[in-house]
mmCIF file of C-alpha atoms in Angstrom:
data_model
loop_
_atom_site.group_PDB
_atom_site.id
_atom_site.type_symbol
_atom_site.label_atom_id
_atom_site.label_comp_id
_atom_site.label_asym_id
_atom_site.label_seq_id
_atom_site.Cartn_x
_atom_site.Cartn_y
_atom_site.Cartn_z
ATOM 1 C CA MET A 1 -13.117 -35.401 14.404
ATOM 2 C CA LYS A 2 -10.080 -34.732 16.561
ATOM 3 C CA ASN A 3 -10.394 -34.040 20.229
ATOM 4 C CA SER A 4 -7.725 -31.361 19.995
ATOM 5 C CA HIS A 5 -10.233 -29.160 18.227
ATOM 6 C CA THR A 6 -12.876 -29.430 20.920
ATOM 7 C CA MET A 7 -13.226 -27.037 23.809
ATOM 8 C CA SER A 8 -15.899 -26.245 26.321
ATOM 9 C CA ALA A 9 -18.437 -23.643 25.355
ATOM 10 C CA THR A 10 -17.475 -21.619 28.394
ATOM 11 C CA ASN A 11 -13.721 -21.755 27.847
ATOM 12 C CA THR A 12 -12.660 -18.232 26.986
ATOM 13 C CA LYS A 13 -8.918 -18.661 27.522
ATOM 14 C CA ASN A 14 -8.174 -17.913 23.882
ATOM 15 C CA THR A 15 -11.044 -15.497 23.308
ATOM 16 C CA GLN A 16 -9.772 -12.349 21.635
ATOM 17 C CA ILE A 17 -13.129 -10.584 21.126
ATOM 18 C CA ASN A 18 -15.844 -10.778 23.757
ATOM 19 C CA ALA A 19 -19.564 -10.156 23.354
ATOM 20 C CA ARG A 20 -19.364 -6.562 24.606
ATOM 21 C CA GLN A 21 -16.694 -5.654 22.091
ATOM 22 C CA LEU A 22 -18.489 -7.424 19.251
ATOM 23 C CA SER A 23 -21.659 -5.560 20.226
ATOM 24 C CA PHE A 24 -19.892 -2.188 20.060
ATOM 25 C CA PHE A 25 -18.433 -3.182 16.705
ATOM 26 C CA CYS A 26 -21.849 -4.046 15.258
ATOM 27 C CA ALA A 27 -23.630 -1.043 16.778
ATOM 28 C CA LEU A 28 -21.088 1.644 15.918
ATOM 29 C CA VAL A 29 -18.202 0.632 13.627
ATOM 30 C CA LEU A 30 -20.318 -1.058 10.951
ATOM 31 C CA PRO A 31 -22.761 1.875 10.574
ATOM 32 C CA VAL A 32 -19.923 4.411 10.440
ATOM 33 C CA GLY A 33 -18.446 2.553 7.471
ATOM 34 C CA LYS A 34 -21.599 3.427 5.513
ATOM 35 C CA LEU A 35 -21.716 7.161 6.214
ATOM 36 C CA LEU A 36 -19.452 8.518 3.476
ATOM 37 C CA GLU A 37 -20.860 7.652 0.053
ATOM 38 C CA LEU A 38 -23.877 5.459 0.811
ATOM 39 C CA PRO A 39 -26.312 8.338 1.630
ATOM 40 C CA SER A 40 -25.710 10.062 -1.717
ATOM 41 C CA LEU A 41 -25.848 6.742 -3.596
ATOM 42 C CA LEU A 42 -29.150 5.699 -2.022
ATOM 43 C CA THR A 43 -30.585 9.135 -2.758
ATOM 44 C CA SER A 44 -29.485 8.776 -6.369
ATOM 45 C CA TYR A 45 -30.961 5.271 -6.780
ATOM 46 C CA ALA A 46 -34.060 5.424 -4.549
ATOM 47 C CA GLY A 47 -34.810 9.087 -3.908
ATOM 48 C CA GLY A 48 -37.105 9.559 -0.919
ATOM 49 C CA ASP A 49 -37.378 5.792 -0.491
ATOM 50 C CA LEU A 50 -33.738 5.522 0.587
ATOM 51 C CA LEU A 51 -34.807 4.274 4.040
ATOM 52 C CA ILE A 52 -36.631 1.325 2.472
ATOM 53 C CA ALA A 53 -33.549 0.479 0.420
ATOM 54 C CA ALA A 54 -31.379 0.729 3.547
ATOM 55 C CA LEU A 55 -33.762 -1.564 5.449
ATOM 56 C CA LEU A 56 -33.573 -4.175 2.681
ATOM 57 C CA GLY A 57 -29.780 -4.046 2.663
ATOM 58 C CA SER A 58 -29.653 -4.220 6.462
ATOM 59 C CA ALA A 59 -31.971 -7.239 6.431
ATOM 60 C CA VAL A 60 -29.506 -9.058 4.184
ATOM 61 C CA GLU A 61 -26.718 -8.160 6.603
ATOM 62 C CA PHE A 62 -28.717 -9.375 9.588
ATOM 63 C CA LEU A 63 -29.351 -12.773 7.979
ATOM 64 C CA ALA A 64 -25.608 -13.300 7.746
ATOM 65 C CA PHE A 65 -25.058 -12.080 11.315
ATOM 66 C CA LEU A 66 -27.849 -14.319 12.633
ATOM 67 C CA ALA A 67 -26.310 -17.349 10.907
ATOM 68 C CA LEU A 68 -22.848 -16.587 12.322
ATOM 69 C CA VAL A 69 -24.080 -16.091 15.889
ATOM 70 C CA LEU A 70 -26.093 -19.321 15.745
ATOM 71 C CA PHE A 71 -23.039 -21.100 14.371
ATOM 72 C CA ALA A 72 -20.860 -19.700 17.156
ATOM 73 C CA LYS A 73 -23.441 -20.866 19.694
ATOM 74 C CA ARG A 74 -23.596 -24.400 18.302
ATOM 75 C CA ARG A 75 -20.152 -25.097 16.898
ATOM 76 C CA GLY A 76 -17.727 -22.240 17.610
ATOM 77 C CA ALA A 77 -15.506 -20.701 14.937
ATOM 78 C CA PRO A 78 -16.509 -21.287 11.276
ATOM 79 C CA ILE A 79 -13.052 -21.624 9.728
ATOM 80 C CA GLU A 80 -11.867 -23.956 12.496
ATOM 81 C CA ALA A 81 -14.975 -26.098 11.976
ATOM 82 C CA LEU A 82 -14.276 -26.248 8.235
ATOM 83 C CA GLU A 83 -10.699 -27.404 8.873
ATOM 84 C CA ALA A 84 -11.818 -30.038 11.374
ATOM 85 C CA ARG A 85 -14.541 -31.385 9.089
ATOM 86 C CA CYS A 86 -12.894 -31.149 5.647
ATOM 87 C CA GLY A 87 -9.189 -31.129 6.443
ATOM 88 C CA LYS A 88 -6.393 -28.598 6.226
ATOM 89 C CA PRO A 89 -6.040 -28.571 2.404
ATOM 90 C CA THR A 90 -9.685 -27.533 1.996
ATOM 91 C CA ALA A 91 -9.333 -24.915 4.719
ATOM 92 C CA ARG A 92 -6.195 -23.542 3.057
ATOM 93 C CA ILE A 93 -7.988 -23.212 -0.282
ATOM 94 C CA PHE A 94 -10.889 -21.479 1.428
ATOM 95 C CA LEU A 95 -8.546 -19.079 3.230
ATOM 96 C CA GLY A 96 -6.717 -18.286 0.002
ATOM 97 C CA VAL A 97 -9.933 -17.473 -1.861
ATOM 98 C CA TYR A 98 -11.256 -15.519 1.103
ATOM 99 C CA THR A 99 -8.069 -13.453 1.207
ATOM 100 C CA LEU A 100 -8.802 -12.304 -2.346
ATOM 101 C CA PHE A 101 -12.388 -11.474 -1.423
ATOM 102 C CA LEU A 102 -11.281 -9.382 1.560
ATOM 103 C CA LEU A 103 -8.897 -7.448 -0.668
ATOM 104 C CA ALA A 104 -11.811 -6.780 -3.023
ATOM 105 C CA PHE A 105 -13.936 -5.794 -0.012
ATOM 106 C CA SER A 106 -11.336 -3.212 1.011
ATOM 107 C CA VAL A 107 -11.365 -1.355 -2.320
ATOM 108 C CA LEU A 108 -14.451 0.849 -1.854
ATOM 109 C CA PRO A 109 -13.716 1.808 1.790
ATOM 110 C CA LEU A 110 -10.142 2.705 0.806
ATOM 111 C CA PHE A 111 -11.169 4.887 -2.129
ATOM 112 C CA ASP A 112 -13.919 6.536 -0.077
ATOM 113 C CA LEU A 113 -11.611 7.243 2.847
ATOM 114 C CA GLU A 114 -8.836 8.514 0.568
ATOM 115 C CA ARG A 115 -11.118 11.077 -1.095
ATOM 116 C CA PHE A 116 -12.786 11.938 2.219
ATOM 117 C CA SER A 117 -9.430 12.552 3.925
ATOM 118 C CA HIS A 118 -8.480 14.998 1.175
ATOM 119 C CA ALA A 119 -11.786 16.853 1.506
ATOM 120 C CA ALA A 120 -11.901 16.895 5.318
ATOM 121 C CA PHE A 121 -8.259 17.286 6.355
ATOM 122 C CA SER A 122 -6.678 19.387 3.588
ATOM 123 C CA ASP A 123 -6.998 23.177 3.703
ATOM 124 C CA THR A 124 -4.906 23.540 0.556
ATOM 125 C CA SER A 125 -4.719 21.506 -2.633
ATOM 126 C CA PRO A 126 -4.248 17.938 -1.372
ATOM 127 C CA THR A 127 -1.666 15.466 -2.589
ATOM 128 C CA PHE A 128 -1.731 11.727 -2.310
ATOM 129 C CA PHE A 129 0.892 11.880 0.425
ATOM 130 C CA THR A 130 -1.760 13.205 2.815
ATOM 131 C CA PHE A 131 -3.226 9.675 2.803
ATOM 132 C CA THR A 132 0.091 7.998 3.560
ATOM 133 C CA PRO A 133 -0.297 8.145 7.384
ATOM 134 C CA PHE A 134 -3.393 5.950 7.151
ATOM 135 C CA LEU A 135 -1.486 3.285 5.221
ATOM 136 C CA VAL A 136 1.235 3.356 7.894
ATOM 137 C CA LEU A 137 -1.453 2.959 10.579
ATOM 138 C CA ALA A 138 -3.095 0.168 8.561
ATOM 139 C CA GLY A 139 0.243 -1.652 8.339
ATOM 140 C CA PHE A 140 0.578 -1.477 12.115
ATOM 141 C CA ILE A 141 -2.987 -2.738 12.623
ATOM 142 C CA CYS A 142 -2.505 -5.591 10.147
ATOM 143 C CA ALA A 143 0.547 -6.813 12.033
ATOM 144 C CA LYS A 144 -1.478 -7.139 15.229
ATOM 145 C CA GLY A 145 -3.934 -9.848 16.164
ATOM 146 C CA LEU A 146 -7.706 -9.799 16.494
ATOM 147 C CA LYS A 147 -7.444 -8.530 20.069
ATOM 148 C CA GLY A 148 -6.811 -5.119 18.564
ATOM 149 C CA VAL A 149 -10.255 -5.195 16.957
ATOM 150 C CA GLY A 150 -11.895 -5.702 20.334
ATOM 151 C CA ARG A 151 -9.846 -2.988 21.994
ATOM 152 C CA SER A 152 -10.686 -0.577 19.206
ATOM 153 C CA ALA A 153 -14.384 -1.412 19.550
ATOM 154 C CA ASP A 154 -14.247 -0.516 23.247
ATOM 155 C CA LEU A 155 -13.318 3.049 22.295
ATOM 156 C CA THR A 156 -16.172 3.591 19.859
ATOM 157 C CA PRO A 157 -18.814 4.902 22.323
ATOM 158 C CA ILE A 158 -16.551 7.858 23.077
ATOM 159 C CA LEU A 159 -15.042 8.277 19.607
ATOM 160 C CA CYS A 160 -18.170 7.642 17.600
ATOM 161 C CA LEU A 161 -21.536 7.530 19.350
ATOM 162 C CA PHE A 162 -21.669 10.899 21.089
ATOM 163 C CA PRO A 163 -20.021 12.902 18.272
ATOM 164 C CA LEU A 164 -22.289 11.275 15.681
ATOM 165 C CA LEU A 165 -25.435 11.994 17.700
ATOM 166 C CA LEU A 166 -24.293 15.597 18.153
ATOM 167 C CA LEU A 167 -23.765 15.966 14.395
ATOM 168 C CA ILE A 168 -27.278 14.677 13.779
ATOM 169 C CA ALA A 169 -28.708 16.973 16.463
ATOM 170 C CA MET A 170 -26.943 19.986 14.900
ATOM 171 C CA SER A 171 -28.704 19.370 11.588
ATOM 172 C CA VAL A 172 -32.220 18.641 12.917
ATOM 173 C CA GLY A 173 -33.167 22.320 13.129
ATOM 174 C CA GLN A 174 -32.535 22.803 9.406
ATOM 175 C CA ALA A 175 -34.068 19.472 8.352
ATOM 176 C CA ASP A 176 -37.488 19.111 6.780
ATOM 177 C CA PHE A 177 -38.615 15.584 7.591
ATOM 178 C CA SER A 178 -41.752 15.981 5.491
ATOM 179 C CA ARG A 179 -39.474 15.253 2.527
ATOM 180 C CA LEU A 180 -39.531 11.610 3.624
ATOM 181 C CA LEU A 181 -43.293 11.399 3.071
ATOM 182 C CA PRO A 182 -44.897 9.312 1.804
ATOM 183 C CA VAL A 183 -42.778 6.569 3.352
ATOM 184 C CA VAL A 184 -43.188 4.382 0.266
ATOM 185 C CA GLU A 185 -43.372 6.669 -2.740
ATOM 186 C CA LYS A 186 -42.065 4.417 -5.510
ATOM 187 C CA PRO A 187 -42.583 0.718 -6.332
ATOM 188 C CA ILE A 188 -40.700 -1.577 -3.957
ATOM 189 C CA SER A 189 -38.699 -2.810 -6.944
ATOM 190 C CA VAL A 190 -36.942 0.570 -7.078
ATOM 191 C CA SER A 191 -35.793 0.230 -3.469
ATOM 192 C CA ALA A 192 -34.795 -3.397 -4.056
ATOM 193 C CA LYS A 193 -32.698 -2.378 -7.048
ATOM 194 C CA ALA A 194 -31.038 0.366 -4.994
ATOM 195 C CA ALA A 195 -30.256 -2.123 -2.214
ATOM 196 C CA TRP A 196 -28.857 -4.559 -4.780
ATOM 197 C CA LYS A 197 -26.583 -1.983 -6.412
ATOM 198 C CA THR A 198 -25.249 -0.810 -3.045
ATOM 199 C CA LEU A 199 -24.872 -4.341 -1.668
ATOM 200 C CA PRO A 200 -21.064 -3.928 -1.348
ATOM 201 C CA TYR A 201 -21.872 -1.489 1.472
ATOM 202 C CA PHE A 202 -24.224 -4.001 3.148
ATOM 203 C CA SER A 203 -21.792 -6.913 3.292
ATOM 204 C CA SER A 204 -20.563 -6.933 6.879
ATOM 205 C CA GLY A 205 -21.048 -10.712 6.988
ATOM 206 C CA GLY A 206 -17.922 -10.911 4.847
ATOM 207 C CA LEU A 207 -15.965 -9.282 7.670
ATOM 208 C CA LEU A 208 -17.679 -11.058 10.523
ATOM 209 C CA LEU A 209 -17.065 -14.601 9.248
ATOM 210 C CA PRO A 210 -13.255 -14.555 9.724
ATOM 211 C CA LEU A 211 -13.606 -12.232 12.703
ATOM 212 C CA MET A 212 -15.596 -14.912 14.548
ATOM 213 C CA SER A 213 -12.392 -16.966 14.843
ATOM 214 C CA GLY A 214 -11.467 -14.631 17.678
ATOM 215 C CA TYR A 215 -14.859 -14.853 19.387
ATOM 216 C CA SER A 216 -16.017 -17.579 21.782
ATOM 217 C CA TYR A 217 -19.740 -17.721 22.481
ATOM 218 C CA GLU A 218 -20.963 -17.664 26.068
ATOM 219 C CA LYS A 219 -24.484 -18.357 27.246
ATOM 220 C CA GLY A 220 -26.768 -15.387 26.732
ATOM 221 C CA ASP A 221 -24.487 -13.507 24.317
ATOM 222 C CA GLU A 222 -27.263 -13.205 21.751
ATOM 223 C CA LYS A 223 -29.138 -10.958 24.215
ATOM 224 C CA LYS A 224 -26.315 -8.444 23.751
ATOM 225 C CA LEU A 225 -25.422 -9.029 20.111
ATOM 226 C CA PHE A 226 -28.817 -8.846 18.403
ATOM 227 C CA PRO A 227 -29.978 -5.614 20.126
ATOM 228 C CA ALA A 228 -26.587 -4.081 19.322
ATOM 229 C CA PHE A 229 -26.934 -4.991 15.649
ATOM 230 C CA PHE A 230 -30.451 -3.500 15.542
ATOM 231 C CA ALA A 231 -29.140 -0.374 17.280
ATOM 232 C CA GLY A 232 -26.583 -0.026 14.489
ATOM 233 C CA ILE A 233 -29.364 -0.272 11.900
ATOM 234 C CA LEU A 234 -31.409 2.378 13.713
ATOM 235 C CA LEU A 235 -28.381 4.675 13.912
ATOM 236 C CA LEU A 236 -27.859 4.315 10.161
ATOM 237 C CA LEU A 237 -31.547 4.974 9.426
ATOM 238 C CA LEU A 238 -31.541 8.035 11.697
ATOM 239 C CA PHE A 239 -28.525 9.436 9.884
ATOM 240 C CA LEU A 240 -30.021 8.737 6.445
ATOM 241 C CA ALA A 241 -33.358 10.287 7.420
ATOM 242 C CA THR A 242 -31.661 13.432 8.701
ATOM 243 C CA PHE A 243 -29.450 13.597 5.623
ATOM 244 C CA PHE A 244 -32.379 13.404 3.194
ATOM 245 C CA ALA A 245 -34.469 15.777 5.304
ATOM 246 C CA THR A 246 -31.619 18.282 5.075
ATOM 247 C CA PHE A 247 -30.665 17.993 1.411
ATOM 248 C CA GLY A 248 -33.634 16.314 -0.281
ATOM 249 C CA LEU A 249 -33.011 15.075 -3.802
ATOM 250 C CA LEU A 250 -29.936 17.304 -3.970
ATOM 251 C CA GLY A 251 -28.368 14.786 -1.610
ATOM 252 C CA GLU A 252 -27.211 12.691 -4.558
ATOM 253 C CA THR A 253 -24.552 15.333 -5.222
ATOM 254 C CA GLU A 254 -23.575 15.706 -1.564
ATOM 255 C CA HIS A 255 -20.709 13.278 -1.208
ATOM 256 C CA PHE A 256 -19.108 12.544 2.176
ATOM 257 C CA ALA A 257 -22.341 13.043 4.101
ATOM 258 C CA LEU A 258 -20.506 12.699 7.400
ATOM 259 C CA MET A 259 -18.732 15.996 6.738
ATOM 260 C CA LYS A 260 -21.772 17.785 5.271
ATOM 261 C CA ILE A 261 -24.616 16.956 7.630
ATOM 262 C CA GLY A 262 -23.849 19.453 10.391
ATOM 263 C CA GLN A 263 -22.528 22.366 8.332
ATOM 264 C CA TYR A 264 -25.764 24.409 8.419
ATOM 265 C CA PHE A 265 -25.998 24.657 12.199
ATOM 266 C CA PRO A 266 -26.690 28.396 12.789
ATOM 267 C CA ALA A 267 -24.076 28.884 15.507
ATOM 268 C CA LEU A 268 -21.285 27.857 13.133
ATOM 269 C CA ARG A 269 -21.520 31.292 11.484
ATOM 270 C CA PHE A 270 -20.145 32.794 14.693
ATOM 271 C CA ILE A 271 -17.864 30.094 16.122
ATOM 272 C CA GLY A 272 -16.546 28.481 12.937
ATOM 273 C CA ARG A 273 -16.708 24.876 11.741
ATOM 274 C CA VAL A 274 -16.447 23.231 15.148
ATOM 275 C CA ASP A 275 -18.573 20.440 13.715
ATOM 276 C CA LEU A 276 -15.416 19.217 11.994
ATOM 277 C CA LEU A 277 -13.982 18.373 15.420
ATOM 278 C CA LEU A 278 -16.842 15.896 15.819
ATOM 279 C CA VAL A 279 -16.201 14.596 12.297
ATOM 280 C CA TYR A 280 -12.557 13.999 13.158
ATOM 281 C CA LEU A 281 -13.531 11.909 16.196
ATOM 282 C CA VAL A 282 -15.918 9.763 14.149
ATOM 283 C CA THR A 283 -13.174 9.374 11.532
ATOM 284 C CA VAL A 284 -11.083 7.420 14.041
ATOM 285 C CA ALA A 285 -13.759 4.712 14.072
ATOM 286 C CA LEU A 286 -13.844 5.002 10.279
ATOM 287 C CA PHE A 287 -10.110 4.222 10.246
ATOM 288 C CA TYR A 288 -10.789 1.015 12.179
ATOM 289 C CA TYR A 289 -13.485 -0.018 9.715
ATOM 290 C CA THR A 290 -11.345 0.679 6.654
ATOM 291 C CA ALA A 291 -8.327 -1.163 8.042
ATOM 292 C CA LEU A 292 -10.311 -4.211 9.159
ATOM 293 C CA PRO A 293 -10.640 -6.001 5.776
ATOM 294 C CA LEU A 294 -6.907 -5.444 5.262
ATOM 295 C CA GLN A 295 -6.154 -6.884 8.690
ATOM 296 C CA LEU A 296 -8.405 -9.880 8.102
ATOM 297 C CA SER A 297 -6.873 -10.497 4.673
ATOM 298 C CA VAL A 298 -3.423 -10.668 6.292
ATOM 299 C CA GLU A 299 -4.881 -12.943 8.964
ATOM 300 C CA CYS A 300 -6.333 -15.328 6.370
ATOM 301 C CA PHE A 301 -3.170 -15.207 4.235
ATOM 302 C CA CYS A 302 -0.914 -16.045 7.186
ATOM 303 C CA ARG A 303 -3.191 -18.887 8.267
ATOM 304 C CA CYS A 304 -3.311 -20.209 4.708
ATOM 305 C CA PHE A 305 0.481 -20.428 4.441
ATOM 306 C CA SER A 306 1.226 -21.003 8.167
ATOM 307 C CA ILE A 307 3.155 -17.747 8.450
ATOM 308 C CA LYS A 308 3.856 -16.742 12.042
ATOM 309 C CA ASN A 309 5.307 -13.262 11.524
ATOM 310 C CA LYS A 310 2.715 -10.901 10.059
ATOM 311 C CA VAL A 311 5.020 -7.900 9.762
ATOM 312 C CA ILE A 312 6.351 -8.700 6.288
ATOM 313 C CA PRO A 313 2.928 -9.522 4.713
ATOM 314 C CA SER A 314 1.444 -6.418 6.345
ATOM 315 C CA ALA A 315 4.214 -4.166 5.067
ATOM 316 C CA ALA A 316 4.050 -5.693 1.578
ATOM 317 C CA LEU A 317 0.273 -5.220 1.459
ATOM 318 C CA CYS A 318 0.371 -1.561 2.476
ATOM 319 C CA VAL A 319 3.241 -0.711 0.107
ATOM 320 C CA GLY A 320 1.312 -2.415 -2.685
ATOM 321 C CA LEU A 321 -1.819 -0.464 -1.749
ATOM 322 C CA TYR A 322 0.119 2.786 -1.845
ATOM 323 C CA PHE A 323 1.108 2.313 -5.480
ATOM 324 C CA ALA A 324 -2.248 0.796 -6.427
ATOM 325 C CA LEU A 325 -4.141 3.807 -5.048
ATOM 326 C CA LEU A 326 -1.613 6.173 -6.594
ATOM 327 C CA PHE A 327 -2.189 4.827 -10.113
ATOM 328 C CA LEU A 328 -5.868 3.861 -9.856
ATOM 329 C CA ASN A 329 -7.102 6.999 -8.132
ATOM 330 C CA LYS A 330 -8.004 8.673 -11.441
ATOM 331 C CA TYR A 331 -10.295 5.729 -12.255
ATOM 332 C CA ASN A 332 -12.294 6.134 -9.049
ATOM 333 C CA ASN A 333 -15.669 6.619 -10.756
ATOM 334 C CA ALA A 334 -15.133 3.683 -13.116
ATOM 335 C CA ILE A 335 -14.163 1.400 -10.209
ATOM 336 C CA HIS A 336 -17.280 2.375 -8.246
ATOM 337 C CA ALA A 337 -19.455 1.762 -11.299
ATOM 338 C CA PHE A 338 -17.819 -1.650 -11.823
ATOM 339 C CA PHE A 339 -18.494 -2.685 -8.230
ATOM 340 C CA PHE A 340 -22.135 -1.579 -8.318
ATOM 341 C CA SER A 341 -22.839 -3.128 -11.726
ATOM 342 C CA TRP A 342 -20.936 -6.418 -11.661
ATOM 343 C CA LEU A 343 -19.876 -7.393 -8.151
ATOM 344 C CA PRO A 344 -23.086 -7.463 -6.046
ATOM 345 C CA PRO A 345 -23.454 -11.247 -6.750
ATOM 346 C CA VAL A 346 -19.911 -11.838 -5.450
ATOM 347 C CA PHE A 347 -20.615 -9.895 -2.269
ATOM 348 C CA LEU A 348 -23.925 -11.716 -1.808
ATOM 349 C CA ILE A 349 -22.190 -15.109 -2.063
ATOM 350 C CA PHE A 350 -19.322 -14.368 0.317
ATOM 351 C CA SER A 351 -21.093 -12.088 2.774
ATOM 352 C CA THR A 352 -24.545 -13.658 3.080
ATOM 353 C CA LEU A 353 -24.894 -17.041 1.387
ATOM 354 C CA LEU A 354 -21.607 -18.386 2.720
ATOM 355 C CA PRO A 355 -22.399 -17.717 6.426
ATOM 356 C CA ILE A 356 -25.825 -19.315 5.919
ATOM 357 C CA ALA A 357 -24.192 -22.296 4.169
ATOM 358 C CA PHE A 358 -21.800 -22.744 7.101
ATOM 359 C CA LEU A 359 -24.753 -22.878 9.478
ATOM 360 C CA LEU A 360 -26.694 -25.361 7.347
ATOM 361 C CA LEU A 361 -23.736 -27.642 6.553
ATOM 362 C CA PHE A 362 -21.730 -27.578 9.771
ATOM 363 C CA GLY A 363 -24.044 -26.075 12.381
ATOM 364 C CA LYS A 364 -25.778 -29.152 13.813
ATOM 365 C CA LYS A 365 -25.985 -29.168 17.580
ATOM 366 C CA ASP A 366 -24.691 -32.726 17.892
ATOM 367 C CA GLY A 367 -21.246 -31.780 16.607
ATOM 368 C CA GLY A 368 -18.234 -30.744 18.649
ATOM 369 C CA ARG A 369 -17.279 -27.134 19.231
ATOM 370 C CA TYR A 370 -14.320 -25.703 17.394
ATOM 371 C CA GLU A 371 -12.401 -22.898 19.005
ATOM 372 C CA MET A 372 -9.138 -21.213 18.247
ATOM 373 C CA ASN A 373 -6.327 -22.782 20.271
ATOM 374 C CA GLU A 374 -2.552 -22.894 20.250
ATOM 375 C CA LYS A 375 -2.305 -26.426 18.911
ATOM 376 C CA THR A 376 -4.488 -25.957 15.860
ATOM 377 C CA ASN A 377 -3.511 -22.351 15.171
ATOM 378 C CA ASN A 378 0.110 -22.101 16.288
ATOM 379 C CA HIS A 379 0.669 -19.150 13.988
ATOM 380 C CA LYS A 380 -1.395 -17.067 16.404
ATOM 381 C CA GLY A 381 1.305 -17.059 19.029
ATOM 382 C CA ASP A 382 2.606 -13.686 17.973
ATOM 383 C CA GLU A 383 -0.785 -12.127 18.710
ATOM 384 C CA LYS A 384 -0.127 -12.084 22.446
ATOM 385 C CA ALA A 385 1.710 -8.846 21.903
#
């Protein structure tokens, strides 16, 4: 174990994401990433028991988050600890495989956002070019460091929380919450199966593991992080409850719930669809969520091959995504079905089992702490911009 890897637990010189920003990310960005297709999918798979299915999926997410926070408290950054314990070749292999996983992770959010952008932002027949600005923005985000994630998270209370709560409030008057009764209508196996099929949407641990390389634990951070994560779960459950109370079993055909939930507010008949202004604000946070796996994949790729300049990999990734989405867009339904039928085990391994394995294998308190620093991660120097 090299001393160059060890830093004090209170040394935040190279911290790029602090506890406040990580809390905002968990409480607001992660739930927003689930508000497009997940409500209709859970309604389709679980019916009125969609809240039970969402709780099961959120519990799986929390296990991964708990393991990562405990690891950060005891040992610091997971990937740095792996490199210090097993050597650079092993860490490079891990980063290479994880890059592929993050690209797979990005598929569903990209397809969901692409279809949502056409439905929400196009008054006329949309073309694929209407999605091009997001890919340009994603390329810019990918070329930046993890500090950008924290700065984006700081904006989410304004961009996301208040508009989302207003959208929910606008739909409460037309919602019939008795549709959610009884709370457990079907066997628990039905909800478990629904949670399993939609596991790709409950896999935030896959994003948080590499993201923790930019986070340095300070004493008492868990008092901020865990309540924030639970607040995100409650926000998701509140949205799902209001969605089902509004649409009932017809909700399985109501795609892009974020755009649909406030459309029956009575005043809109006189003032127009002002609810879309709130949707547009929440969509900014949705952009951050959709770009994050792409940014982290570039991060892991550059660390794997010791690439300092992220501009070229970022540009190559976004150009490749443009053509991939252009040609694969017509297979959207088949791709979703493939993810829900065959890939839940992959997401479970990378997003839940892997963080727990890191804690069990490398998370003993008697070990040194591993933080990101200039000597061990010299490719990060360009992130100061």
